[in-house]
XYZ file of C-alpha atoms in Angstrom:
417
model
C 0.000 0.000 0.000
C 1.275 3.455 -0.952
C 0.218 6.198 1.464
C 0.587 9.947 0.890
C 0.541 12.341 3.853
C 0.215 16.111 3.591
C 1.789 17.802 6.606
C 5.165 17.203 8.227
C 4.114 18.269 11.710
C 3.436 16.049 14.689
C 0.128 14.798 13.248
C 1.603 13.675 9.932
C 4.701 12.134 11.488
C 2.723 10.299 14.167
C 0.360 8.979 11.489
C 3.307 7.519 9.596
C 4.658 5.857 12.745
C 1.238 4.439 13.649
C 0.579 3.072 10.153
C 3.964 1.378 10.238
C 3.519 -0.059 13.732
C 0.056 -1.514 13.189
C 0.579 -2.870 9.676
C 0.232 -6.661 9.364
C 3.504 -8.563 9.134
C 4.922 -8.399 5.632
C 2.561 -5.599 4.585
C 4.428 -2.505 5.765
C 3.168 0.430 3.663
C 5.321 2.826 1.688
C 4.662 6.250 3.205
C 5.551 9.603 1.645
C 5.142 12.743 3.771
C 5.092 16.148 2.079
C 5.651 19.358 4.050
C 5.034 22.810 2.601
C 7.790 24.499 4.643
C 11.433 24.266 3.547
C 12.260 22.517 6.852
C 10.048 21.034 9.592
C 8.766 23.833 11.843
C 10.579 23.519 15.179
C 9.288 26.812 16.565
C 6.267 27.434 18.759
C 5.151 27.394 22.350
C 5.220 24.632 24.938
C 2.499 21.979 24.994
C 1.305 19.748 27.803
C 1.619 16.087 26.852
C -0.960 14.371 29.042
C -0.566 10.727 30.181
C -2.502 9.377 27.199
C -0.288 11.367 24.822
C 2.882 10.038 26.472
C 1.538 6.488 26.356
C 1.026 6.734 22.603
C 4.414 8.375 22.030
C 5.930 5.474 23.934
C 4.080 2.903 21.819
C 5.225 4.684 18.651
C 8.882 4.700 19.694
C 9.351 8.442 20.268
C 9.059 8.865 24.053
C 12.333 7.157 24.918
C 14.118 9.407 22.431
C 12.549 12.455 24.090
C 13.627 11.196 27.512
C 17.149 10.320 26.377
C 17.572 13.857 25.024
C 16.198 15.456 28.223
C 13.456 17.227 26.330
C 10.665 18.713 28.428
C 9.926 18.693 32.148
C 7.740 16.232 34.040
C 4.519 17.696 35.390
C 3.117 16.120 38.555
C 0.415 18.657 39.321
C -1.261 21.521 37.487
C -1.913 24.341 39.971
C -4.791 26.754 39.370
C -4.622 30.295 40.737
C -6.715 33.424 40.959
C -4.205 36.247 40.515
C -6.143 38.390 43.014
C -6.392 35.890 45.891
C -4.111 32.879 45.390
C -4.527 29.159 44.799
C -7.959 27.847 43.863
C -7.407 24.178 43.027
C -5.067 21.634 41.478
C -5.286 18.834 38.946
C -2.955 15.925 39.627
C -1.265 13.492 37.258
C 0.247 11.470 40.130
C -2.347 8.705 40.286
C -3.169 6.621 43.368
C 0.433 5.666 44.193
C 2.244 8.809 43.026
C 3.731 7.148 39.933
C 1.265 8.387 37.349
C -1.962 7.334 35.663
C -2.656 4.104 33.800
C -0.801 0.813 33.456
C 2.063 1.353 32.980
C 1.751 4.762 34.663
C 2.535 8.090 33.015
C 2.464 11.609 34.410
C 2.495 14.656 32.094
C 5.282 16.449 30.250
C 5.539 20.129 29.356
C 7.680 20.330 26.237
C 8.280 22.849 23.482
C 6.620 22.038 20.188
C 10.043 22.084 18.588
C 11.501 19.468 20.922
C 8.425 17.253 20.589
C 8.765 17.411 16.807
C 12.484 16.622 16.984
C 11.727 13.525 19.041
C 9.148 12.264 16.564
C 11.425 13.070 13.603
C 14.173 10.979 15.188
C 11.736 8.070 15.492
C 10.768 8.476 11.819
C 14.413 8.152 10.769
C 14.450 4.565 12.047
C 11.876 3.464 9.466
C 13.112 3.127 5.862
C 9.542 2.855 4.546
C 8.878 6.492 5.522
C 10.213 9.492 3.597
C 9.753 13.192 4.383
C 10.093 15.779 1.617
C 9.981 19.479 2.510
C 9.282 22.525 0.369
C 6.374 20.881 -1.476
C 3.399 23.162 -2.073
C 0.343 21.261 -3.316
C -1.543 22.865 -6.197
C -3.915 20.065 -7.200
C -5.447 16.935 -5.668
C -7.002 14.400 -8.047
C -8.807 11.296 -6.812
C -10.008 8.337 -8.870
C -11.575 5.009 -7.934
C -8.115 3.499 -7.521
C -5.683 6.268 -6.498
C -4.980 9.818 -5.333
C -2.498 12.082 -7.144
C -0.887 15.229 -5.776
C 0.523 17.878 -8.090
C 3.071 20.262 -6.601
C 4.036 23.810 -7.476
C 7.381 22.629 -8.868
C 5.589 20.471 -11.449
C 6.269 17.120 -9.807
C 3.542 14.666 -8.809
C 3.014 11.838 -6.339
C 0.422 9.069 -6.563
C -0.765 6.759 -3.806
C -3.598 4.499 -2.756
C -4.648 6.851 0.022
C -4.120 10.465 1.087
C -4.056 11.648 4.694
C -4.605 15.351 5.302
C -2.552 16.104 8.411
C -1.827 19.674 7.378
C -3.510 21.648 10.130
C -6.424 24.021 10.403
C -5.743 25.694 7.041
C -5.511 22.247 5.431
C -4.975 22.114 1.685
C -6.456 18.613 1.692
C -9.676 19.973 3.172
C -9.860 23.300 1.326
C -8.950 21.924 -2.107
C -10.563 18.521 -1.927
C -12.584 17.184 1.010
C -14.726 20.170 2.063
C -13.657 23.469 0.443
C -16.471 25.475 2.029
C -15.391 24.612 5.592
C -12.986 27.420 6.377
C -11.267 28.399 9.609
C -13.059 30.871 11.883
C -11.395 33.210 14.374
C -12.410 32.113 17.881
C -12.225 35.552 19.469
C -9.196 34.695 21.604
C -5.461 34.787 20.950
C -2.422 33.260 22.587
C 0.638 35.428 23.241
C 3.592 33.339 24.392
C 7.303 33.603 25.095
C 10.054 32.156 27.280
C 11.433 33.982 30.322
C 14.951 33.303 31.669
C 14.578 32.840 35.417
C 15.881 35.765 37.453
C 18.268 35.040 40.306
C 16.385 34.552 43.587
C 12.960 34.817 41.950
C 10.537 32.514 43.744
C 7.675 31.314 41.602
C 4.303 30.370 43.066
C 3.960 26.991 41.358
C 5.691 23.627 41.666
C 5.504 22.467 38.042
C 2.981 24.459 36.041
C 0.172 26.910 36.754
C -2.921 28.367 35.177
C -3.402 31.899 36.502
C -6.899 33.293 35.977
C -7.688 37.002 35.852
C -10.749 38.999 34.839
C -9.398 39.416 31.322
C -7.835 36.094 30.459
C -5.716 33.184 31.592
C -1.923 33.135 31.955
C -0.003 29.869 31.821
C 3.374 29.765 33.590
C 5.360 26.539 33.459
C 8.737 24.877 33.532
C 9.488 23.260 30.193
C 13.034 21.873 30.543
C 14.807 19.967 33.346
C 17.234 22.691 34.490
C 14.290 24.958 35.372
C 16.187 28.016 34.229
C 13.455 29.106 31.837
C 9.705 29.574 32.265
C 7.152 29.290 29.492
C 4.706 32.194 29.657
C 1.516 32.053 27.600
C -1.481 34.379 27.802
C -4.822 33.233 26.389
C -7.075 36.271 26.132
C -9.942 37.890 24.287
C -8.618 39.973 21.380
C -10.684 41.647 18.622
C -10.263 40.167 15.160
C -7.639 42.152 13.267
C -8.972 40.730 10.031
C -5.882 40.009 7.958
C -2.668 38.006 8.092
C -0.587 41.176 7.702
C -2.547 42.833 10.493
C -1.835 39.984 12.899
C 1.851 40.068 11.933
C 2.029 43.789 12.635
C 0.318 43.348 16.000
C 2.714 40.545 16.901
C 5.716 42.673 15.992
C 4.830 45.284 18.626
C 6.499 43.507 21.549
C 6.233 46.456 23.929
C 2.483 46.707 23.414
C 1.979 42.957 23.896
C 3.903 42.969 27.182
C 2.117 46.069 28.400
C -1.257 44.490 27.648
C -0.371 41.231 29.426
C 0.996 43.068 32.456
C -2.158 45.156 32.687
C -4.347 42.054 32.473
C -2.478 39.795 34.912
C -0.106 41.816 37.121
C -2.429 44.655 38.121
C -3.671 43.981 41.693
C -2.054 40.515 41.605
C -0.988 38.798 44.836
C 1.390 36.562 42.847
C 4.704 38.466 42.809
C 6.346 36.331 40.113
C 3.799 37.274 37.433
C 5.213 40.715 36.604
C 8.907 39.742 36.336
C 8.110 36.650 34.275
C 6.103 38.684 31.766
C 8.692 41.478 31.722
C 11.525 39.019 31.057
C 9.742 36.862 28.481
C 11.576 37.050 25.171
C 10.160 37.260 21.662
C 6.462 37.141 22.467
C 4.586 35.509 19.604
C 0.947 36.478 19.029
C -1.055 33.504 17.789
C -4.733 34.071 16.857
C -6.709 30.946 17.730
C -8.740 29.719 14.786
C -11.274 26.916 14.932
C -13.515 24.873 12.665
C -17.242 24.371 13.026
C -18.369 21.273 14.885
C -18.878 18.145 12.799
C -17.928 18.603 9.188
C -16.810 16.158 6.534
C -13.640 14.212 7.288
C -13.251 11.953 4.274
C -13.839 11.138 0.628
C -13.436 7.631 -0.797
C -9.625 7.709 -0.536
C -8.744 10.814 1.468
C -8.990 11.182 5.252
C -8.434 14.296 7.374
C -6.806 13.862 10.786
C -6.086 16.214 13.688
C -6.690 19.934 13.225
C -7.385 19.451 9.520
C -10.573 17.617 10.533
C -11.610 19.164 13.836
C -9.480 22.112 14.969
C -10.772 23.492 18.253
C -9.626 26.013 20.866
C -7.012 24.755 23.355
C -8.549 22.609 26.091
C -5.539 20.926 27.676
C -5.613 17.659 25.731
C -5.219 18.794 22.114
C -1.956 16.972 21.370
C -3.202 13.778 22.988
C -6.340 13.937 20.855
C -4.220 14.213 17.696
C -2.155 11.163 18.695
C -5.345 9.216 19.395
C -6.607 10.140 15.913
C -3.497 8.777 14.268
C -3.441 5.504 16.207
C -7.148 4.727 15.891
C -7.123 5.521 12.187
C -4.043 3.356 11.604
C -5.600 0.469 13.523
C -8.877 0.811 11.600
C -7.156 0.862 8.211
C -4.868 -2.045 9.004
C -7.756 -4.067 10.438
C -9.463 -3.589 7.079
C -6.336 -5.005 5.435
C -6.290 -7.964 7.853
C -9.939 -8.722 7.044
C -9.114 -8.971 3.346
C -10.183 -5.430 2.374
C -13.975 -5.881 2.507
C -15.970 -3.557 0.247
C -13.919 -0.376 -0.422
C -11.390 1.635 1.564
C -14.252 3.907 2.641
C -15.443 0.999 4.801
C -12.353 1.459 6.991
C -12.832 5.240 6.992
C -16.433 4.853 8.169
C -15.395 2.463 10.948
C -12.815 4.981 12.158
C -15.336 7.826 12.189
C -17.782 5.657 14.129
C -15.070 5.140 16.750
C -13.932 8.755 16.860
C -16.740 11.233 16.309
C -18.298 11.046 19.785
C -14.980 11.695 21.552
C -14.246 14.666 19.295
C -17.693 16.163 19.847
C -17.234 16.021 23.631
C -13.767 17.586 23.358
C -15.141 20.305 21.077
C -17.854 21.187 23.588
C -15.249 21.312 26.369
C -13.100 23.641 24.295
C -15.957 26.123 24.023
C -15.999 26.430 27.817
C -12.347 27.489 27.620
C -13.340 30.395 25.358
C -15.901 31.444 27.957
C -13.396 31.054 30.797
C -10.782 33.335 29.233
C -13.154 35.975 27.874
C -13.364 39.348 29.592
C -15.599 39.349 32.675
C -16.899 41.868 35.187
C -16.043 41.526 38.859
C -19.257 39.673 39.737
C -19.009 37.247 36.844
C -15.366 36.635 37.612
C -16.102 36.027 41.296
C -18.695 33.430 40.360
C -16.154 31.777 38.052
C -13.545 31.490 40.820
C -16.145 29.856 43.065
C -17.101 27.357 40.359
C -13.548 26.352 39.335
C -12.644 24.258 42.441
C -15.979 22.441 42.254
C -15.577 21.804 38.514
C -12.048 20.409 38.945
C -13.326 18.003 41.609
C -16.451 17.058 39.642
C -14.629 16.425 36.342
C -11.691 14.483 37.761
C -13.030 11.024 36.928
C -13.781 12.089 33.352
C -10.253 13.486 32.905
C -8.588 10.458 34.462
C -10.614 8.123 32.232
C -9.251 9.894 29.154
C -5.716 9.900 30.561
C -5.795 6.175 31.355
C -7.312 5.007 28.079
C -4.957 3.161 25.740
C -6.235 3.337 22.167
C -3.453 1.014 20.996
C -5.275 -1.905 22.656
C -8.893 -0.712 22.979
C -11.625 -2.725 21.253
C -12.305 -1.636 17.689
C -15.577 -3.531 17.463
C -14.904 -5.025 14.038
């Protein structure tokens, strides 16, 4: 089987690893990954890899590489603060015996997107059936009853049995082929993030990582590497739509204004003394408008499947990377089960089985992500006070639901076919 993948980010690379791992013996597919950028993008903020995400990275052969290279910092507990009064609650990854969640147990890992990508790229290099070609801009996608052909800007083409669109929220696979009318929508919030070198003698208010709520947004402060000499600082906040790519670039270039805005939102009247110096010292703030897709949508044609943000981009809700990894593994298992069963009917049969397994989980996650938009939107004092009273109760009430997701192992779960 020849498989084409658009997108050389974590989603595309993890898909290639999963398809290789779950292929029947002697039927390892040939996989070609095409990335639009001249090199894989190793820039970006720091993501939280939850226990389920780490479990899948381990199964795919990337986690040990990440550990051997000392990428990221282990997260035992996520602390939640009100900047005006102090700690509200915490969400633990320690599990019943302090070792983590699941069997075998995993905690969480805060890691830069770049380091996570490097770890997965290193795992890819161990598989000769997988190739990654950068600098390939797709201009045409043609699908027949028996194949899919990509035409690139440089005039070259690639043909395969199947195409996976793992190319993010502005997916070419979706916009040119699967569902052109389903375009990205600005969510109303933006993420401004940077990395702050730790000042001498500065005492932070968190052990591993913290969400700091204020009336006008949420500020994440977290260790992201084992020396703990640098703190990731990310502000998720309501920002009016600027309306154009150039406009967002111009806004992001005004570092002084970004810092001033974040300080006003989170340091004014704060009882957390580390907030102001961390924001002041954060370097190269990047302003990232959060775009989303509408709920539902079309994920597939007869031979093309969208995975990750290309299919269901949603606002950040704490498990986004884990959800992408689950997509890749469940799709790979569904496709390879179809192969094991002798390829009943058409390839769309496997696609439909995957969607049956996946849609409900994505719909729940999408609904949860909408509550994040509400939580970080501007609020008056009364509304904010009510929110701070609800947060501890919500963390307690939702713990079993979170732990269930963290413990689940989609590499061994029942497919039902």
